[in-house]
Coordinates of C-alpha atoms in Angstrom, one line a residue:
X700 CA 107.6 95.4 99.2
X701 CA 108.6 93.8 102.5
X702 CA 106.3 91.0 103.4
X703 CA 103.2 91.5 105.5
X704 CA 104.7 89.1 108.0
X705 CA 107.6 91.6 108.4
X706 CA 105.1 94.4 109.0
X707 CA 103.8 93.1 112.2
X708 CA 105.4 91.2 115.1
X709 CA 105.8 87.6 114.4
X710 CA 105.9 86.3 118.0
X711 CA 102.6 85.1 119.5
X712 CA 103.8 85.0 123.1
X713 CA 104.2 88.7 123.9
X714 CA 100.6 89.9 124.2
X715 CA 100.2 89.3 127.9
X716 CA 103.2 91.4 128.7
X717 CA 102.0 94.1 126.4
X718 CA 98.6 94.3 128.0
X719 CA 100.2 94.6 131.5
X720 CA 102.4 97.4 130.2
X721 CA 99.5 99.3 128.7
X722 CA 97.6 99.1 132.0
X723 CA 100.6 100.1 134.0
X724 CA 101.5 103.0 131.8
X725 CA 98.1 104.5 131.2
X726 CA 98.7 107.1 134.0
X727 CA 102.5 107.1 133.7
X728 CA 103.8 107.2 130.1
X729 CA 107.4 106.2 129.8
X730 CA 109.8 108.7 128.2
X731 CA 111.6 107.6 125.1
X732 CA 115.1 107.4 126.6
X733 CA 113.8 105.1 129.3
X734 CA 111.9 103.2 126.7
X735 CA 115.1 102.2 125.0
X736 CA 116.5 100.8 128.2
X737 CA 113.3 99.2 129.2
X738 CA 113.1 97.2 125.9
X739 CA 116.5 95.7 126.8
X740 CA 115.5 94.6 130.3
X741 CA 112.3 92.8 129.3
X742 CA 109.6 95.5 129.6
X743 CA 107.3 96.7 126.7
X744 CA 108.2 100.4 126.1
X745 CA 106.6 103.5 124.7
X746 CA 107.3 103.9 121.0
X747 CA 105.1 106.6 119.5
X748 CA 101.9 108.5 120.1
X749 CA 99.3 108.0 117.4
X750 CA 97.4 110.8 115.6
X751 CA 94.4 109.8 117.8
X752 CA 96.3 110.4 121.0
X753 CA 97.0 106.8 121.9
X754 CA 100.3 105.7 123.2
X755 CA 101.7 102.8 121.1
X756 CA 104.3 100.4 122.6
X757 CA 107.2 98.3 121.4
X758 CA 107.9 94.9 122.8
X759 CA 111.0 93.8 124.7
X760 CA 114.0 92.2 123.0
X761 CA 113.7 88.6 122.0
X762 CA 116.4 86.1 120.9
X763 CA 116.3 87.3 117.3
X764 CA 117.1 90.9 118.4
X765 CA 119.9 89.9 120.8
X766 CA 121.4 87.5 118.3
X767 CA 121.3 90.1 115.5
X768 CA 122.8 92.8 117.7
X769 CA 125.7 90.6 118.7
X770 CA 126.4 89.7 115.1
X771 CA 126.4 93.3 114.0
X772 CA 128.6 94.4 116.9
X773 CA 131.3 92.0 115.6
X774 CA 131.0 93.4 112.0
X775 CA 129.4 96.9 112.3
X776 CA 129.8 97.9 108.6
X777 CA 128.1 94.8 107.2
X778 CA 124.9 96.0 105.5
X779 CA 123.3 92.6 105.6
X780 CA 123.7 92.5 109.4
X781 CA 122.4 96.0 109.7
X782 CA 119.3 95.1 107.8
X783 CA 118.9 91.9 109.9
X784 CA 119.0 93.8 113.1
X785 CA 116.6 96.5 111.9
X786 CA 114.1 93.8 110.8
X787 CA 114.5 91.9 114.1
X788 CA 113.8 95.1 116.0
X789 CA 110.8 95.9 113.8
X790 CA 109.5 92.4 114.5
X791 CA 109.3 93.6 118.1
X792 CA 107.8 96.9 117.0
X793 CA 111.0 98.7 118.1
X794 CA 110.7 101.1 115.2
X795 CA 112.7 104.0 116.6
X796 CA 115.5 101.5 117.4
X797 CA 115.2 100.1 113.8
X798 CA 115.5 103.6 112.4
X799 CA 118.5 104.3 114.5
X800 CA 120.1 101.1 113.3
X801 CA 119.6 102.0 109.7
X802 CA 120.9 105.5 110.3
X803 CA 124.2 104.0 111.7
X804 CA 124.3 101.7 108.7
X805 CA 123.9 104.6 106.3
X806 CA 126.8 106.4 107.8
X807 CA 129.0 103.6 106.6
X808 CA 127.1 102.8 103.4
X809 CA 125.4 106.1 102.3
X810 CA 124.6 104.8 98.8
X811 CA 122.8 101.7 99.8
X812 CA 119.2 101.7 98.6
X813 CA 118.1 98.8 100.8
X814 CA 119.0 100.8 103.9
X815 CA 116.9 103.7 102.7
X816 CA 114.0 101.4 102.0
X817 CA 114.3 99.8 105.4
X818 CA 114.5 103.1 107.2
X819 CA 111.6 104.5 105.2
X820 CA 109.5 101.5 105.9
X821 CA 110.0 101.9 109.7
X822 CA 109.4 105.7 109.5
X823 CA 106.0 104.9 108.0
X824 CA 105.2 102.8 111.1
X825 CA 106.2 105.8 113.3
X826 CA 103.8 108.0 111.3
X827 CA 106.7 110.1 110.0
X828 CA 105.3 110.0 106.5
X829 CA 107.2 113.1 105.1
X830 CA 110.5 111.8 106.4
X831 CA 109.8 108.4 105.1
X832 CA 109.0 109.9 101.7
X833 CA 112.4 111.5 101.5
X834 CA 114.2 108.2 102.3
X835 CA 112.1 106.3 99.8
X836 CA 112.6 108.8 97.0
X837 CA 116.3 108.5 97.6
X838 CA 116.0 104.7 97.4
X839 CA 114.2 104.9 94.0
X840 CA 116.9 107.2 92.7
X841 CA 119.6 104.8 93.8
X842 CA 117.8 101.7 92.6
X843 CA 115.1 102.5 90.1
X844 CA 114.2 98.8 89.8
X845 CA 113.7 98.2 93.5
X846 CA 110.0 97.3 93.8
X847 CA 110.0 97.8 97.6
X848 CA 111.2 101.4 97.2
X849 CA 108.4 102.3 94.9
X850 CA 105.8 100.4 96.9
X851 CA 106.7 102.0 100.2
X852 CA 107.0 105.4 98.5
X853 CA 103.4 104.9 97.4
X854 CA 102.3 104.2 101.0
X855 CA 104.0 107.5 102.1
X856 CA 102.1 109.5 99.5
X857 CA 98.9 107.6 100.2
X858 CA 99.0 108.2 104.0
X859 CA 99.6 111.9 103.3
X860 CA 96.5 112.0 101.1
X861 CA 98.5 112.4 97.8
X862 CA 96.6 109.8 96.0
X863 CA 97.6 110.5 92.4
X864 CA 101.3 110.4 93.4
X865 CA 100.6 107.2 95.3
X866 CA 99.0 105.6 92.3
X867 CA 102.1 106.5 90.2
X868 CA 104.4 104.8 92.7
X869 CA 102.2 101.7 93.0
X870 CA 102.0 101.5 89.2
X871 CA 105.8 101.6 89.0
X872 CA 106.0 98.9 91.7
X873 CA 103.5 96.7 89.9
X874 CA 105.5 97.0 86.7
X875 CA 108.4 95.4 88.5
X876 CA 106.3 92.5 90.0
X877 CA 107.7 89.1 89.1
X878 CA 105.1 87.0 90.8
X879 CA 101.5 86.9 91.7
X880 CA 102.0 87.9 95.3
X881 CA 103.6 91.2 94.3
X882 CA 101.0 91.7 91.6
X883 CA 98.2 91.2 94.2
X884 CA 99.7 93.5 96.7
X885 CA 100.6 96.3 94.3
X886 CA 97.2 96.0 92.5
X887 CA 95.3 96.5 95.7
X888 CA 97.0 99.7 96.6
X889 CA 97.0 100.9 93.0
X890 CA 93.3 100.4 92.8
X891 CA 92.4 102.2 96.0
X892 CA 94.8 105.0 95.2
X893 CA 93.1 105.6 91.9
X894 CA 89.7 105.4 93.5
X895 CA 90.7 108.0 96.1
X896 CA 92.1 110.1 93.4
X897 CA 88.8 110.0 91.6
X898 CA 90.2 108.1 88.6
X899 CA 87.5 105.4 88.4
X900 CA 88.2 104.3 84.9
X901 CA 91.9 103.7 85.5
X902 CA 91.0 101.9 88.7
X903 CA 88.8 99.5 86.8
X904 CA 91.7 98.9 84.4
X905 CA 93.9 98.1 87.4
X906 CA 91.6 95.2 88.3
X907 CA 91.7 93.7 84.9
X908 CA 95.0 91.8 85.6
X909 CA 93.4 90.0 88.6
X910 CA 92.0 87.1 86.6
X911 CA 90.8 83.7 88.1
X912 CA 94.3 82.4 87.3
X913 CA 95.9 84.8 89.8
X914 CA 96.4 83.1 93.1
X915 CA 98.6 83.9 96.1
X916 CA 101.5 81.9 97.5
X917 CA 102.2 83.8 100.7
X918 CA 99.2 83.2 103.0
X919 CA 98.9 86.9 104.0
X920 CA 98.3 88.0 100.4
X921 CA 95.0 86.1 100.5
X922 CA 93.5 89.0 102.4
X923 CA 94.4 91.4 99.6
X924 CA 93.2 88.9 96.9
X925 CA 89.8 88.7 98.6
X926 CA 89.6 92.5 98.7
X927 CA 90.4 92.6 95.0
X928 CA 87.6 90.1 94.4
X929 CA 85.3 92.3 96.5
X930 CA 86.2 95.4 94.4
X931 CA 85.4 93.3 91.3
X932 CA 82.0 92.5 92.7
X933 CA 82.7 88.8 93.0
X934 CA 82.4 88.8 96.8
X935 CA 79.8 90.7 99.0
X936 CA 80.8 92.8 102.0
X937 CA 79.4 90.2 104.2
X938 CA 81.4 87.5 102.5
X939 CA 84.7 89.3 102.6
X940 CA 84.7 90.8 106.1
X941 CA 86.4 88.5 108.7
X942 CA 85.2 88.3 112.3
X943 CA 86.9 90.4 114.9
X944 CA 89.7 88.6 116.7
X945 CA 88.3 86.5 119.6
X946 CA 91.6 86.5 121.5
X947 CA 94.2 89.3 122.0
X948 CA 97.0 86.9 121.0
X949 CA 95.5 85.8 117.7
X950 CA 98.0 87.4 115.3
X951 CA 96.6 86.0 112.1
X952 CA 93.0 87.0 113.0
X953 CA 94.0 90.6 113.8
X954 CA 96.0 90.9 110.6
X955 CA 93.1 89.6 108.5
X956 CA 90.7 91.9 110.4
X957 CA 92.8 95.0 110.0
X958 CA 93.6 94.5 106.3
X959 CA 90.1 93.7 105.2
X960 CA 88.2 96.0 107.5
X961 CA 90.3 98.9 106.3
X962 CA 89.8 97.9 102.7
X963 CA 86.1 97.7 103.0
X964 CA 85.9 100.9 105.1
X965 CA 87.9 102.7 102.4
X966 CA 85.5 101.4 99.8
X967 CA 82.6 103.0 101.8
X968 CA 84.7 106.2 102.0
X969 CA 85.1 106.6 98.2
X970 CA 81.4 105.7 97.8
X971 CA 80.6 108.7 100.1
X972 CA 79.3 106.4 102.9
X973 CA 81.4 108.0 105.7
X974 CA 79.4 106.6 108.7
X975 CA 79.9 103.0 107.6
X976 CA 83.6 103.7 106.9
X977 CA 84.2 105.3 110.3
X978 CA 82.5 102.4 112.1
X979 CA 85.0 99.9 110.5
X980 CA 88.0 102.2 111.1
X981 CA 87.1 102.5 114.8
X982 CA 87.0 98.8 115.2
X983 CA 90.5 98.4 113.6
X984 CA 92.2 100.9 115.9
X985 CA 91.0 99.1 119.0
X986 CA 93.6 96.4 118.3
X987 CA 97.3 96.1 119.1
X988 CA 98.9 95.6 115.6
X989 CA 99.5 99.3 115.3
X990 CA 102.2 98.9 112.6
X991 CA 100.0 97.1 110.1
X992 CA 98.9 99.2 107.1
X993 CA 95.3 98.6 107.8
X994 CA 95.7 100.1 111.3
X995 CA 97.7 103.1 110.1
X996 CA 95.2 103.7 107.3
X997 CA 92.3 103.6 109.7
X998 CA 94.0 105.9 112.1
X999 CA 94.8 108.4 109.4
X1000 CA 91.2 108.5 108.2
X1001 CA 89.8 108.9 111.7
X1002 CA 92.3 111.7 112.4
X1003 CA 91.1 113.5 109.2
X1004 CA 87.5 113.2 110.4
X1005 CA 88.4 114.8 113.8
X1006 CA 89.8 117.8 112.0

C-alpha cells in the first residue's frame, strides 16, 4: 500500500520555513514553473490548489532528494533509482515533481507496474483522482498480485465517491495481505467503503477478521487499529479521538489527529450526523499534512457540502 510514513513528509525540521512561505505567499501565489525552481534553492513552493481554494505547498529539497537525483542522473533508466527519487520528492511534498519523475521513468520502462503505482499514488495527493485511477488500473493489469495497486485504486474510487468500486479494490488488496499491518489498513478502508455504499451487513463481516489477536507492527497502523475497534464498539468516540496537535511541527500528533478525526467524522456521516462530521473535517483541514488520506478525505467531504 505504501506506508503511512511515506504518505507524509518525514522531516520534522521544515515547518518553520513552511509557515513563513505561507505567510509570504498569501497575497502573491507562486506560479508552478517558478515553484519548481524555488524548491531547488531552498524555498517552499506552491504545489496545488485544494478543492476548498487553499494553496498547498511543497517543501525545499533535502539531502535525500539531492542524493537521489544525483544517483538517477548517473543511471537514468534504473527503475529502482527512479522510484527512490520520486519517493524522496514526495517526502518533501513535491508531488508534481514526483509525477514528472515517474513519467520519465515510464518512458524507459512502460510496462513497469511499480512506476504506475508510484505515479498514481502521487496523483492522488494532487487531487487528480481520475488520472490516478487510470494509472492504478494499468498497474493492476500489469501486476494483478500487487497489493499497493489495488489499495491505491480503492482510494481513487473512494475519493471520487465510487464506494462500491472502492470496496471491490480494497477487498482485492486485503486478499493479498501477508501481515497484520496490511490487514488492518485494508480492513479500515474496506469497512468504510462498504458503509458509504450502504452495505452494512458486508461491512460488519469485514470487521470479523479484526480479532484481539490482530496487532500492528508499524506504529502508524495503530491509528487504524483503534478506529477498527471504535467501529466494533470496543472504544467510545471520546476514547478514540486524539487531541489536536499542540505544536505545528508535531508530525506524529498531526498524523494521528488527521487519521482518526477523519475516521470518526466519516462514521458520523454514514450515521446521518452531518454537523458532527463537518466539525471534525474542518479541524483536520486546518493542518499542514495536506497529503495524508485523512486530510484529503476531509477536504473532499467539505467540498461536497459546499456544492
